[in-house]
Amino acid sequence: MGSFVIFLLIVLTVIIDFYWFDTDRKRWGWMRNWSKLNKIIFFSGFLIVSSIVYFGLSLKFL
């Protein structure tokens, strides 16, 4: 359950930063001309890599 909470926290943080905190597109502006499919692929890859790194580093403690 704790691993799922951390994973959910990472996902929510990125989503909130992309849609709410970065209103003038200074952090995510480099993706301005990307299509919706490319953005979905990027964020899906980011979530997959983040979860692999998190679970890989926490295997010792599980």
mmCIF file of C-alpha atoms in Angstrom:
data_model
loop_
_atom_site.group_PDB
_atom_site.id
_atom_site.type_symbol
_atom_site.label_atom_id
_atom_site.label_comp_id
_atom_site.label_asym_id
_atom_site.label_seq_id
_atom_site.Cartn_x
_atom_site.Cartn_y
_atom_site.Cartn_z
ATOM 1 C CA MET A 1 0.000 0.000 0.000
ATOM 2 C CA GLY A 2 2.843 2.398 0.813
ATOM 3 C CA SER A 3 4.425 1.887 -2.614
ATOM 4 C CA PHE A 4 1.162 2.739 -4.326
ATOM 5 C CA VAL A 5 0.836 5.949 -2.307
ATOM 6 C CA ILE A 6 4.340 7.063 -3.324
ATOM 7 C CA PHE A 7 3.651 6.217 -6.969
ATOM 8 C CA LEU A 8 0.374 8.142 -6.833
ATOM 9 C CA LEU A 9 2.158 11.106 -5.237
ATOM 10 C CA ILE A 10 4.715 11.206 -8.071
ATOM 11 C CA VAL A 11 1.985 11.069 -10.701
ATOM 12 C CA LEU A 12 -0.103 13.787 -9.046
ATOM 13 C CA THR A 13 2.925 16.046 -8.598
ATOM 14 C CA VAL A 14 3.806 15.937 -12.289
ATOM 15 C CA ILE A 15 0.188 16.452 -13.379
ATOM 16 C CA ILE A 16 -0.320 19.385 -11.008
ATOM 17 C CA ASP A 17 2.956 20.975 -12.120
ATOM 18 C CA PHE A 18 2.100 20.595 -15.796
ATOM 19 C CA TYR A 19 -1.472 21.921 -15.643
ATOM 20 C CA TRP A 20 -1.603 24.245 -12.645
ATOM 21 C CA PHE A 21 1.750 25.601 -11.421
ATOM 22 C CA ASP A 22 3.396 26.201 -14.791
ATOM 23 C CA THR A 23 0.951 28.782 -16.088
ATOM 24 C CA ASP A 24 3.477 30.736 -18.186
ATOM 25 C CA ARG A 25 5.043 27.577 -19.697
ATOM 26 C CA LYS A 26 8.599 28.175 -18.490
ATOM 27 C CA ARG A 27 9.278 24.588 -17.396
ATOM 28 C CA TRP A 28 7.167 22.681 -19.914
ATOM 29 C CA GLY A 29 7.368 25.169 -22.798
ATOM 30 C CA TRP A 30 9.786 22.978 -24.727
ATOM 31 C CA MET A 31 6.833 20.611 -25.348
ATOM 32 C CA ARG A 32 4.663 23.367 -26.818
ATOM 33 C CA ASN A 33 4.731 22.088 -30.409
ATOM 34 C CA TRP A 34 4.354 18.406 -29.524
ATOM 35 C CA SER A 35 1.258 16.507 -30.538
ATOM 36 C CA LYS A 36 -1.041 15.021 -27.919
ATOM 37 C CA LEU A 37 0.224 11.512 -28.754
ATOM 38 C CA ASN A 38 3.852 12.533 -28.194
ATOM 39 C CA LYS A 39 2.968 14.078 -24.828
ATOM 40 C CA ILE A 40 1.129 10.907 -23.782
ATOM 41 C CA ILE A 41 4.115 8.784 -24.806
ATOM 42 C CA PHE A 42 6.514 11.063 -22.922
ATOM 43 C CA PHE A 43 4.503 11.091 -19.697
ATOM 44 C CA SER A 44 3.823 7.356 -19.895
ATOM 45 C CA GLY A 45 7.531 6.712 -20.306
ATOM 46 C CA PHE A 46 8.288 9.074 -17.448
ATOM 47 C CA LEU A 47 5.871 7.223 -15.172
ATOM 48 C CA ILE A 48 7.246 3.829 -16.159
ATOM 49 C CA VAL A 49 10.872 4.863 -15.614
ATOM 50 C CA SER A 50 10.011 6.608 -12.316
ATOM 51 C CA SER A 51 8.221 3.548 -10.993
ATOM 52 C CA ILE A 52 11.044 1.209 -12.072
ATOM 53 C CA VAL A 53 13.621 3.393 -10.330
ATOM 54 C CA TYR A 54 11.495 3.699 -7.199
ATOM 55 C CA PHE A 55 10.737 -0.004 -6.945
ATOM 56 C CA GLY A 56 14.322 -0.908 -7.830
ATOM 57 C CA LEU A 57 15.699 1.243 -5.047
ATOM 58 C CA SER A 58 13.148 0.003 -2.518
ATOM 59 C CA LEU A 59 13.531 -3.739 -3.174
ATOM 60 C CA LYS A 60 15.902 -4.030 -0.234
ATOM 61 C CA PHE A 61 13.216 -2.704 2.110
ATOM 62 C CA LEU A 62 10.260 -4.730 0.786
#
